Amino acid sequence: MNLVQLKRMIAIYESGSLRKASKAVGITQPALTLSIRQLEEEFNTSLFERGPNGVRPTEMCEKLVQRARLMLMEEQRILHDLATANRVPKVAMGVHPIIMNDTMSRAMRQFVEQAGHIDMWVREGYTTQLLELLSSGDLDFAFCGLPEGYADDTLEFEPLFKREYAVIAAPDHPVFSLTESDFAQGTDFVWAHVSAYETADPIDNDDVVNMLRRFGYGPESKSVKASSTTFVKAMILHSGMIGMVACEAVADELANGTLKRLAGSEIPAPAFGFITLKDRYETRTIRLLKATIRQWCARKPN
């Protein structure tokens, strides 16, 4: 097996036709057929099912194409790195909005000072968004959360910490005077939510939804959704709203009494950490960045 054979297999997979694929890769159809047969013999399996309307990939082919695309993407990245070896190194990291805080800013400052002249990019996004950028090669790694039991054999996950969430409001909010039966009858509170626009995020699991329902939030509830954790905190703090946020994000306000947790609303979030494409080569700069973030995560309780 070699990269040329994999490129030819992908061409057939994407076009659904040996004739179209042979034109796309610039070889004769018999030569293309021979190349695929050699792959099939090597893996002792069939990759395509021939038919009157073209070819269809087998289940094994689907799996191999997924891995082959990652290999070819890595090939392009290596070639790009070699071509730009004498230029300023570039690092692209994706970060979940919840982690865009003082701790992360200090880690970035320390890293840049240690790394020297570097082109540093931080892309903010939710887990589903960052995984798409990671798979397309736009990120070196992502720093976000994954739900327990999430499985993807193309990814490696290094958990670093977990956070606790709770329903938060100002101390004088009427929510603190309600009983469980009051919640069961419904409320007219205005909620503030951190939202990944209209994209589902693994952190929005059934446990979170069920917890919110216990305290009167439902499909008919009034709410404001924002992608910024800082803005959601401001709406809760200054606009009389109520919402479930990471306790660490409002730690100072909880400590000085300007915000308060609703008893019984605490719930653990999925683990947060580094997500990287499996078997992807990491430069010294990327390893330094990860090491710096690990140090800051260990210094401050999350």
Coordinates of C-alpha atoms in Angstrom, one line a residue:
M1 CA 0.0 0.0 0.0
N2 CA 1.2 3.5 -0.8
L3 CA -0.2 7.0 -0.9
V4 CA -0.7 6.9 -4.7
Q5 CA -2.9 3.8 -4.4
L6 CA -4.9 5.5 -1.6
K7 CA -5.4 8.6 -3.8
R8 CA -6.7 6.5 -6.6
M9 CA -9.1 4.7 -4.2
I10 CA -10.4 8.0 -3.0
A11 CA -10.9 9.2 -6.6
I12 CA -13.1 6.2 -7.3
Y13 CA -15.0 6.6 -4.0
E14 CA -15.8 10.2 -4.7
S15 CA -16.7 9.8 -8.4
G16 CA -18.5 6.5 -8.2
S17 CA -17.0 5.6 -11.5
L18 CA -13.8 4.0 -12.7
R19 CA -14.0 5.9 -16.0
K20 CA -14.4 9.3 -14.2
A21 CA -11.7 8.4 -11.6
S22 CA -9.2 7.4 -14.3
K23 CA -9.6 10.8 -15.9
A24 CA -9.3 12.6 -12.6
V25 CA -6.0 10.9 -11.6
G26 CA -4.6 10.9 -15.2
I27 CA -4.2 7.2 -15.8
T28 CA -5.9 4.6 -18.0
Q29 CA -8.9 2.7 -16.6
P30 CA -7.1 -0.7 -16.8
A31 CA -4.2 0.8 -14.8
L32 CA -6.6 2.1 -12.2
T33 CA -8.3 -1.2 -11.9
L34 CA -5.0 -3.0 -11.4
S35 CA -4.0 -0.5 -8.7
I36 CA -7.3 -1.2 -6.8
R37 CA -6.9 -5.0 -7.2
Q38 CA -3.5 -4.8 -5.7
L39 CA -5.0 -3.0 -2.7
E40 CA -7.8 -5.6 -2.4
E41 CA -5.3 -8.4 -2.5
E42 CA -3.1 -6.7 0.2
F43 CA -6.1 -6.3 2.5
N44 CA -7.7 -9.6 1.5
T45 CA -11.1 -7.9 1.0
S46 CA -13.2 -6.2 -1.6
L47 CA -13.2 -2.4 -1.7
F48 CA -15.9 -1.8 -4.4
E49 CA -18.9 -3.6 -5.7
R50 CA -19.2 -3.3 -9.5
G51 CA -22.6 -2.7 -11.1
P52 CA -24.2 -1.4 -14.3
N53 CA -24.4 2.2 -12.9
G54 CA -20.9 2.4 -11.6
V55 CA -19.2 1.2 -8.4
R56 CA -20.3 1.3 -4.7
P57 CA -17.8 1.2 -1.8
T58 CA -17.9 -1.7 0.6
E59 CA -18.0 -1.2 4.4
M60 CA -14.2 -1.9 4.5
C61 CA -13.7 0.8 1.8
E62 CA -15.6 3.3 3.9
K63 CA -13.3 2.8 6.8
L64 CA -10.2 2.8 4.7
V65 CA -11.2 6.0 2.9
Q66 CA -11.6 7.8 6.3
R67 CA -8.1 6.8 7.4
A68 CA -6.6 7.5 4.0
R69 CA -7.9 11.1 3.9
L70 CA -6.2 11.7 7.3
M71 CA -3.0 10.3 5.9
L72 CA -3.1 12.4 2.8
M73 CA -4.0 15.5 4.8
E74 CA -1.0 14.8 7.0
E75 CA 1.2 14.4 3.9
Q76 CA 0.1 17.9 2.7
R77 CA 0.8 19.3 6.1
I78 CA 4.3 17.8 6.1
L79 CA 5.0 19.2 2.7
H80 CA 3.7 22.6 3.8
D81 CA 5.9 22.5 6.9
L82 CA 8.9 21.7 4.9
A83 CA 8.2 24.5 2.4
T84 CA 7.8 27.0 5.2
A85 CA 10.6 25.7 7.5
N86 CA 12.5 29.0 7.3
R87 CA 9.4 31.1 8.1
V88 CA 7.8 32.1 11.3
P89 CA 6.2 28.9 12.8
K90 CA 2.4 28.9 13.0
V91 CA 0.2 27.2 15.6
A92 CA -3.5 27.0 15.4
M93 CA -5.5 26.0 18.5
G94 CA -9.2 25.7 19.0
V95 CA -10.6 26.6 22.4
H96 CA -14.1 26.1 23.9
P97 CA -15.6 29.5 25.0
I98 CA -15.9 28.3 28.6
I99 CA -12.1 28.0 28.8
M100 CA -11.5 31.5 27.3
N101 CA -10.6 33.0 30.7
D102 CA -7.9 34.7 32.7
T103 CA -6.0 31.4 33.2
M104 CA -5.9 30.8 29.4
S105 CA -4.8 34.3 28.7
R106 CA -1.9 34.0 31.2
A107 CA -0.9 30.6 29.7
M108 CA -0.9 32.2 26.2
R109 CA 1.4 35.0 27.4
Q110 CA 3.9 32.6 29.0
F111 CA 3.9 30.4 25.9
V112 CA 4.6 33.2 23.5
E113 CA 7.4 34.5 25.7
Q114 CA 9.0 31.1 25.8
A115 CA 8.4 30.2 22.1
G116 CA 9.8 33.5 20.7
H117 CA 8.6 34.8 17.4
I118 CA 5.6 32.8 16.4
D119 CA 2.3 33.2 14.5
M120 CA -0.2 32.2 17.2
W121 CA -3.9 31.6 16.3
V122 CA -6.7 30.8 18.8
R123 CA -10.0 29.8 17.3
E124 CA -13.0 29.9 19.6
G125 CA -15.7 27.4 19.1
Y126 CA -17.8 24.7 20.6
T127 CA -16.8 21.0 20.6
T128 CA -18.7 20.1 17.4
Q129 CA -17.4 23.1 15.6
L130 CA -13.8 22.5 16.7
L131 CA -13.9 18.8 15.7
E132 CA -14.9 19.9 12.2
L133 CA -12.0 22.4 12.0
L134 CA -9.6 19.7 13.4
S135 CA -10.7 17.1 10.8
S136 CA -10.3 19.6 8.0
G137 CA -6.7 20.4 9.0
D138 CA -7.4 23.9 10.2
L139 CA -6.3 23.3 13.7
D140 CA -3.3 21.6 15.3
F141 CA -5.4 20.5 18.2
A142 CA -8.6 21.5 20.1
F143 CA -9.0 22.3 23.8
C144 CA -12.6 21.5 24.7
G145 CA -14.9 18.9 26.3
L146 CA -16.0 15.5 25.3
P147 CA -18.9 13.6 26.8
E148 CA -18.3 10.4 28.7
G149 CA -18.4 7.4 26.3
Y150 CA -17.8 9.5 23.1
A151 CA -15.8 7.3 20.7
D152 CA -14.0 8.2 17.5
D153 CA -11.0 6.0 16.5
T154 CA -9.5 9.0 14.5
L155 CA -9.1 11.1 17.6
E156 CA -7.0 11.1 20.8
F157 CA -8.3 12.7 23.9
E158 CA -6.2 13.8 26.9
P159 CA -8.5 14.8 29.8
L160 CA -7.2 17.6 32.0
F161 CA -10.0 18.6 34.3
K162 CA -13.7 18.6 35.0
R163 CA -16.0 21.5 35.8
E164 CA -19.1 21.8 37.9
Y165 CA -22.2 23.6 36.6
A166 CA -25.1 25.1 38.5
V167 CA -28.1 27.3 38.1
I168 CA -26.9 30.8 39.0
A169 CA -28.8 34.0 39.8
A170 CA -28.5 37.2 41.8
P171 CA -29.2 36.6 45.6
D172 CA -32.4 38.6 45.5
H173 CA -33.8 36.7 42.5
P174 CA -37.3 35.2 43.3
V175 CA -36.1 31.7 42.2
F176 CA -34.6 31.3 45.7
S177 CA -38.0 31.6 47.4
L178 CA -39.7 28.8 45.3
T179 CA -40.3 25.3 46.4
E180 CA -40.1 22.1 44.3
S181 CA -43.9 22.2 43.8
D182 CA -43.7 25.8 42.6
F183 CA -41.2 24.7 39.9
A184 CA -43.4 21.8 38.9
Q185 CA -46.2 24.3 38.1
G186 CA -43.9 26.4 35.9
T187 CA -42.2 29.7 36.1
D188 CA -41.9 32.8 34.0
F189 CA -38.2 33.5 34.6
V190 CA -36.0 34.8 31.7
W191 CA -33.0 32.5 31.2
A192 CA -29.6 33.2 29.8
H193 CA -27.8 30.4 28.0
V194 CA -24.4 29.7 26.5
S195 CA -25.3 28.4 23.0
A196 CA -23.2 27.0 20.1
Y197 CA -25.5 29.0 17.7
E198 CA -27.8 26.3 16.4
T199 CA -25.3 23.5 16.5
A200 CA -25.7 20.7 19.0
D201 CA -22.8 20.4 21.4
P202 CA -21.9 17.2 23.3
I203 CA -22.1 19.2 26.6
D204 CA -25.8 19.7 26.0
N205 CA -26.7 16.2 27.2
D206 CA -29.9 14.8 28.7
D207 CA -28.6 15.3 32.3
V208 CA -28.3 19.1 31.7
V209 CA -31.7 19.3 30.0
N210 CA -33.4 17.3 32.8
M211 CA -31.7 19.4 35.5
L212 CA -33.0 22.6 33.9
R213 CA -36.5 21.2 33.7
R214 CA -36.5 20.5 37.4
F215 CA -36.1 24.3 38.0
G216 CA -38.8 25.4 35.7
Y217 CA -37.0 25.7 32.3
G218 CA -38.8 24.3 29.3
P219 CA -39.4 24.8 25.6
E220 CA -41.8 27.7 26.2
S221 CA -39.5 29.5 28.6
K222 CA -38.2 32.9 27.6
S223 CA -34.4 32.8 27.0
V224 CA -31.5 34.7 25.5
K225 CA -28.7 32.6 23.9
A226 CA -25.2 33.9 23.4
S227 CA -21.9 32.4 22.4
S228 CA -20.0 34.3 25.0
T229 CA -19.8 33.0 28.6
T230 CA -18.8 36.5 29.7
F231 CA -21.9 38.0 28.2
V232 CA -24.1 35.3 29.7
K233 CA -22.6 36.0 33.1
A234 CA -23.3 39.8 32.6
M235 CA -27.0 39.0 31.8
I236 CA -27.3 37.0 35.0
L237 CA -25.4 39.6 37.0
H238 CA -27.0 42.8 35.7
S239 CA -30.2 41.9 33.9
G240 CA -32.0 39.8 36.5
M241 CA -31.8 36.6 34.4
I242 CA -31.1 33.1 35.6
G243 CA -29.0 30.5 33.9
M244 CA -26.8 27.4 34.2
V245 CA -23.1 28.2 33.9
A246 CA -19.7 26.8 34.9
C247 CA -19.2 27.7 38.6
E248 CA -15.5 28.4 37.9
A249 CA -16.6 31.2 35.4
V250 CA -18.4 33.0 38.3
A251 CA -16.1 32.0 41.2
D252 CA -15.4 35.5 42.3
E253 CA -19.0 36.5 42.2
L254 CA -20.0 33.4 44.2
A255 CA -17.3 34.2 46.7
N256 CA -18.3 37.9 47.3
G257 CA -22.0 37.1 47.3
T258 CA -23.1 39.0 44.1
L259 CA -24.2 35.7 42.6
K260 CA -25.6 32.6 44.3
R261 CA -26.0 29.0 43.3
L262 CA -29.4 27.4 43.5
A263 CA -29.2 24.5 45.9
G264 CA -29.5 21.1 44.3
S265 CA -28.8 22.3 40.8
E266 CA -25.1 21.3 40.7
I267 CA -24.1 18.9 37.9
P268 CA -20.7 17.8 36.6
A269 CA -19.7 18.6 33.1
P270 CA -17.8 16.3 30.7
A271 CA -14.0 16.3 31.0
F272 CA -12.1 19.0 29.2
G273 CA -8.8 18.4 27.6
F274 CA -6.7 18.2 24.4
I275 CA -8.2 16.6 21.3
T276 CA -5.8 15.7 18.5
L277 CA -6.0 13.7 15.3
K278 CA -4.6 10.2 16.0
D279 CA -1.0 9.6 14.9
R280 CA -0.5 13.3 13.9
Y281 CA 3.0 14.6 14.2
E282 CA 3.5 17.3 16.7
T283 CA 6.2 20.0 16.4
R284 CA 8.3 21.1 19.4
T285 CA 6.2 24.3 19.4
I286 CA 2.9 22.4 19.8
R287 CA 4.4 20.3 22.5
L288 CA 5.5 23.4 24.4
L289 CA 2.1 25.0 24.1
K290 CA 0.4 21.9 25.5
A291 CA 2.9 21.7 28.3
T292 CA 2.3 25.3 29.2
I293 CA -1.5 24.9 29.3
R294 CA -1.1 21.7 31.5
Q295 CA 0.9 23.7 34.0
W296 CA -1.7 26.5 34.3
C297 CA -4.5 23.9 34.6
A298 CA -2.7 22.3 37.4
R299 CA -2.1 25.6 39.2
K300 CA -5.7 26.8 39.4
P301 CA -8.7 24.7 40.6
N302 CA -11.1 24.3 37.7

